[in-house]
PDB file of C-alpha atoms in Angstrom:
ATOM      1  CA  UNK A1182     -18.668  -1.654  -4.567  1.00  0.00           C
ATOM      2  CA  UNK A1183     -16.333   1.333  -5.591  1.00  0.00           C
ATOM      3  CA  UNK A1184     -12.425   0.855  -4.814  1.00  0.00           C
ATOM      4  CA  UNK A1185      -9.893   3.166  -5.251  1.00  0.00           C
ATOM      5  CA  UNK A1186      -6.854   1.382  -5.690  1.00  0.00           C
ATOM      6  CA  UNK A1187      -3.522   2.728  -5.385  1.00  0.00           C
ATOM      7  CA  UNK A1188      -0.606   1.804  -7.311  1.00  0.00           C
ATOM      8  CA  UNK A1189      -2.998   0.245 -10.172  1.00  0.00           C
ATOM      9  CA  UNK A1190       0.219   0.249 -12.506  1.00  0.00           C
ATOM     10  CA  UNK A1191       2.215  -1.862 -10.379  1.00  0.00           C
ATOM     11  CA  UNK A1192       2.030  -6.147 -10.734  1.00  0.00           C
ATOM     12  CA  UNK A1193      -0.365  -5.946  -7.791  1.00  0.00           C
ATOM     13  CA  UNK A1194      -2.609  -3.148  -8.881  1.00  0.00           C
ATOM     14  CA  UNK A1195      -2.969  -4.453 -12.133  1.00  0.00           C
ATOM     15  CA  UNK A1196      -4.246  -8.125 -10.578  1.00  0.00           C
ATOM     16  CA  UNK A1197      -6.209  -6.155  -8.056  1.00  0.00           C
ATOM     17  CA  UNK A1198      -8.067  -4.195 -10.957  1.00  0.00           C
ATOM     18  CA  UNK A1199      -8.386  -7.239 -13.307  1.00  0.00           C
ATOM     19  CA  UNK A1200      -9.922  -9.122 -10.324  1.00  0.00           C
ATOM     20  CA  UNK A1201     -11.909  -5.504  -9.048  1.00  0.00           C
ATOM     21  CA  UNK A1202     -14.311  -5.709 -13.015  1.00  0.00           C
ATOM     22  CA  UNK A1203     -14.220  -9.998 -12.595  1.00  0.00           C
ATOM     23  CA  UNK A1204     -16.335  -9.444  -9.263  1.00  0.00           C
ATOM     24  CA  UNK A1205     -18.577  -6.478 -10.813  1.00  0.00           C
ATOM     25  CA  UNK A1206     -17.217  -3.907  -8.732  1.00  0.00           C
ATOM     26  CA  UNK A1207     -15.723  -0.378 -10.136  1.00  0.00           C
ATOM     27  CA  UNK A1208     -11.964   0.149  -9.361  1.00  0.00           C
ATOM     28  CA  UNK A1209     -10.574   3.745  -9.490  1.00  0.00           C
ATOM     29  CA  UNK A1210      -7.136   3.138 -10.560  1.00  0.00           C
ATOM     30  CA  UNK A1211      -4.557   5.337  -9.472  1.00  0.00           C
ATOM     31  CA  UNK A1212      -0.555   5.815 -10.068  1.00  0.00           C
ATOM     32  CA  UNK A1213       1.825   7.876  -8.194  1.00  0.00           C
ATOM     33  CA  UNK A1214       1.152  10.632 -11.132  1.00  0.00           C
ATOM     34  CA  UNK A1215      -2.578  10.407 -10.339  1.00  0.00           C
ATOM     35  CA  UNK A1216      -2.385  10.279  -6.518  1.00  0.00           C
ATOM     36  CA  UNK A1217       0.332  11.311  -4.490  1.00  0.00           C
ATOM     37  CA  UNK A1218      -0.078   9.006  -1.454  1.00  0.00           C
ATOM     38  CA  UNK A1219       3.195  10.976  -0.095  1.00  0.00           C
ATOM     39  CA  UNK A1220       0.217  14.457   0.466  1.00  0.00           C
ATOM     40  CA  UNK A1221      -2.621  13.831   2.890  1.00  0.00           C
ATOM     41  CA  UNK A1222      -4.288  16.495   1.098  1.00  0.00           C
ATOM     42  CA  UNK A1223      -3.720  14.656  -2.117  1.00  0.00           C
ATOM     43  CA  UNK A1224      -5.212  11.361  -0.662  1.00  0.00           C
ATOM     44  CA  UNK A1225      -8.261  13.405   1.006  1.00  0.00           C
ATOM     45  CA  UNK A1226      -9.200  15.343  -2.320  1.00  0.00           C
ATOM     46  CA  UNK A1227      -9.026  11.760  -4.403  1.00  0.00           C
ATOM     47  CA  UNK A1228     -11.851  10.460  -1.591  1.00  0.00           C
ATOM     48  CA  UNK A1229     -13.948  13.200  -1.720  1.00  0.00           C
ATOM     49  CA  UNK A1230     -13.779  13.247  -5.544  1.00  0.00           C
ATOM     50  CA  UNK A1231     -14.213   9.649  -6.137  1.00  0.00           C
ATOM     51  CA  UNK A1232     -16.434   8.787  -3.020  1.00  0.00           C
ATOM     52  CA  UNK A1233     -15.084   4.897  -3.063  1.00  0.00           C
ATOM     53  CA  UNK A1234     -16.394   2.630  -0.485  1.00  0.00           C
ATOM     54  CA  UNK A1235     -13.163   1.386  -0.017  1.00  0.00           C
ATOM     55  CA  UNK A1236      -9.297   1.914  -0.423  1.00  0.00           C
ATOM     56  CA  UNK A1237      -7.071  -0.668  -1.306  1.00  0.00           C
ATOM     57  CA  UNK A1238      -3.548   0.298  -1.074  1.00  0.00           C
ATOM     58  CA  UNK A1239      -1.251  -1.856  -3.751  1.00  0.00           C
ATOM     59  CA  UNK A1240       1.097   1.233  -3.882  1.00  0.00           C
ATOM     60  CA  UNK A1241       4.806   0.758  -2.830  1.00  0.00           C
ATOM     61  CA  UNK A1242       8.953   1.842  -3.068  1.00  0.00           C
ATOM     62  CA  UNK A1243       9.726  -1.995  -4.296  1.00  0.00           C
ATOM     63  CA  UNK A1244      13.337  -1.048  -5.589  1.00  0.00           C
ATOM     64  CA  UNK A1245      14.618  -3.741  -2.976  1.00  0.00           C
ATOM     65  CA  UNK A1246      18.261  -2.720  -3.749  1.00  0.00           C
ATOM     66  CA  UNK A1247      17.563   1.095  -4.321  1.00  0.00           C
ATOM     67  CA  UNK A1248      16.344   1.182  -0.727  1.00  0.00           C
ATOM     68  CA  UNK A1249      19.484   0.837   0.768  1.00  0.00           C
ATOM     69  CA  UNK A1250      20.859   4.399  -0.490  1.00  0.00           C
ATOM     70  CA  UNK A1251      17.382   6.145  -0.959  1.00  0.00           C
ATOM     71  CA  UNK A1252      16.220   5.218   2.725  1.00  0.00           C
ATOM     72  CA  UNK A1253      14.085   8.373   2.736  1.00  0.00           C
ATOM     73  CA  UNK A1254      12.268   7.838   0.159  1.00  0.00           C
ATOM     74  CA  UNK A1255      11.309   4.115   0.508  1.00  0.00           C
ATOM     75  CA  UNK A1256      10.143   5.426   4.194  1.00  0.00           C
ATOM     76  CA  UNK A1257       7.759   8.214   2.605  1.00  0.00           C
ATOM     77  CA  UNK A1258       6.459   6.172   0.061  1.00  0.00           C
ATOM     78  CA  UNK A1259       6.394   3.014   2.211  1.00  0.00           C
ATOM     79  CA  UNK A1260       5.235   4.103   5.787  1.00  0.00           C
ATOM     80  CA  UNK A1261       4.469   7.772   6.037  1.00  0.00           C
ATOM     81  CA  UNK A1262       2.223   7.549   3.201  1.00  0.00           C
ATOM     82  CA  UNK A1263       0.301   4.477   5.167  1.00  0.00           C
ATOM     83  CA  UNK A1264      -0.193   7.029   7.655  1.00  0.00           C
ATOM     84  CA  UNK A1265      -1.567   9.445   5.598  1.00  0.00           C
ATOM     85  CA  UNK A1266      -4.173   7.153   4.044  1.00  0.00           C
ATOM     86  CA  UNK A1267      -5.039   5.760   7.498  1.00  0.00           C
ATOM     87  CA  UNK A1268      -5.821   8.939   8.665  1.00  0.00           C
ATOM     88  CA  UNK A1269      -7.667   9.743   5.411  1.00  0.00           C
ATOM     89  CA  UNK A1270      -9.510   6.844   5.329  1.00  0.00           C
ATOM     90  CA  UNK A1271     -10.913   6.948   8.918  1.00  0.00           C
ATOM     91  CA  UNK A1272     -11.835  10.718   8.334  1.00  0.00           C
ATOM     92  CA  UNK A1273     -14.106   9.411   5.393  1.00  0.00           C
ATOM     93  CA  UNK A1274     -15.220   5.707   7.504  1.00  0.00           C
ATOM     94  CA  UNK A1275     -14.231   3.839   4.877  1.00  0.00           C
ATOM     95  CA  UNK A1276     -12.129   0.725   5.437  1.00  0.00           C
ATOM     96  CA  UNK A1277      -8.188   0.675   4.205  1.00  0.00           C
ATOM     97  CA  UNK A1278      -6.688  -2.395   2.916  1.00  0.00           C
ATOM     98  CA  UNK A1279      -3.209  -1.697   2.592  1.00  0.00           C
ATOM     99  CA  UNK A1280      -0.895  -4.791   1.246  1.00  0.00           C
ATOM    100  CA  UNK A1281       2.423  -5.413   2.427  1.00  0.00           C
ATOM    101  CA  UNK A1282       5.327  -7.795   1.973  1.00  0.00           C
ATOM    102  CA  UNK A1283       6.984 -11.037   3.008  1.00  0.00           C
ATOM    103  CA  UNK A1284      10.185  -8.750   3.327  1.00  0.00           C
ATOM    104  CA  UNK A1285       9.049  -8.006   6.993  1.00  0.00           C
ATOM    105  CA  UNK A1286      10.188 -11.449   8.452  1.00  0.00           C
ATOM    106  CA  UNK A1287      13.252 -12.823   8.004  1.00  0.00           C
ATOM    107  CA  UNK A1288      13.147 -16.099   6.547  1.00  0.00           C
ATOM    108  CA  UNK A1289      14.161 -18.358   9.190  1.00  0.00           C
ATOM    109  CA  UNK A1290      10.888 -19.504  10.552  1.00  0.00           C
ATOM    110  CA  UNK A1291      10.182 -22.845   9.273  1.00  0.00           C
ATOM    111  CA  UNK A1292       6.217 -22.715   9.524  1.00  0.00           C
ATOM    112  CA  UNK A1293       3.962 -20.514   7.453  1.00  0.00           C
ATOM    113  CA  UNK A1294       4.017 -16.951   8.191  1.00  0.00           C
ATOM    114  CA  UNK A1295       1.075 -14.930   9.859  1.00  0.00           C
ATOM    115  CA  UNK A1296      -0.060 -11.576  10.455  1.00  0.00           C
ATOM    116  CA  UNK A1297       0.731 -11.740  14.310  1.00  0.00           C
ATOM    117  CA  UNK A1298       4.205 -13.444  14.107  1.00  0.00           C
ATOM    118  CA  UNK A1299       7.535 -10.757  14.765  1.00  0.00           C
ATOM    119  CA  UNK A1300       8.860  -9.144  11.934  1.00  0.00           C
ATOM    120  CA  UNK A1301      12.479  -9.111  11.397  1.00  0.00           C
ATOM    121  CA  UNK A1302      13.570  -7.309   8.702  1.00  0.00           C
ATOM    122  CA  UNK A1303      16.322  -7.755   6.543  1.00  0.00           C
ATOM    123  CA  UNK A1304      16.891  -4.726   5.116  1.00  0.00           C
ATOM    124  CA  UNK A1305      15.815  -0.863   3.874  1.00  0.00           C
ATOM    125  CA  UNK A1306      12.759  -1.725   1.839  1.00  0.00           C
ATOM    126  CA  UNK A1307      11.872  -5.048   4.673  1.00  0.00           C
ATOM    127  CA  UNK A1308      11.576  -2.553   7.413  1.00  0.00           C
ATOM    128  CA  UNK A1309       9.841   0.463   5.415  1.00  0.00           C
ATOM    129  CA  UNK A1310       7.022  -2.042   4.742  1.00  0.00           C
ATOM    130  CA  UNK A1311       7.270  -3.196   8.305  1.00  0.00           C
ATOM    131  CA  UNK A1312       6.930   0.083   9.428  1.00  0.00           C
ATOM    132  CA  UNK A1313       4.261   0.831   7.179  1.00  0.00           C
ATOM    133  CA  UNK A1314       2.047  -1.606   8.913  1.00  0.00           C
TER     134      UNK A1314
END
């Protein structure tokens, strides 16, 4: 299987291509220099250039603090760029697996997480993600 992986410099993207070549599969490995997830364009031509059979999206604004004064940028990079590759992905039918955070609930459950519980959001870079999803 082919994956283009966003965000492959990132602590995430790295594990996800490491674990991409353990399972025999060929990750594309992309950084914000080699794929601006911010440009549908951008995100279409990298499909039709690479033809993966799936995107994985590892790519984030993870300056936690930096969020807080640089809202629109953590909301570019962190939910209108989820658009983008939604829409880019489901104009090529290939299946998006876009990673998020633990920063979209609040902390105060006292059970495990899952996808369907209520986000609550904390702050700036909590509710970009949120948003993102």
């Amino acid at each position: 299987m082919k994956l283009l992986i966003t965000g492959a410099n990132g602590q995430v993207g790295r594990e996800l291509i490491i674990h991409a070549h353990d399972f025999q599969h060929q990750a594309i490995a992309t950084d914000q220099h080699s794929l601006d997830i911010t440009c549908l364009k951008s995100i279409e031509k990298s499909i039709q250039e690479h033809q993966p059979d799936m995107l994985i999206n590892a790519a984030a604004y993870t300056a936690v603090d930096q969020a807080e004064t640089d809202h629109d940028k953590a909301y570019q990079v962190n939910a209108e760029a989820c658009l983008y590759l939604a829409q880019a992905c489901k104009s090529a039918n290939i299946p998006l697996l876009h990673i998020s955070t633990d920063y979209v609930f609040d902390g105060t459950q006292r059970t495990p997480y899952v996808e369907t519980d209520n986000t609550n959001p904390l702050n700036t870079y909590g509710a970009s993600k949120a948003k993102g999803e």
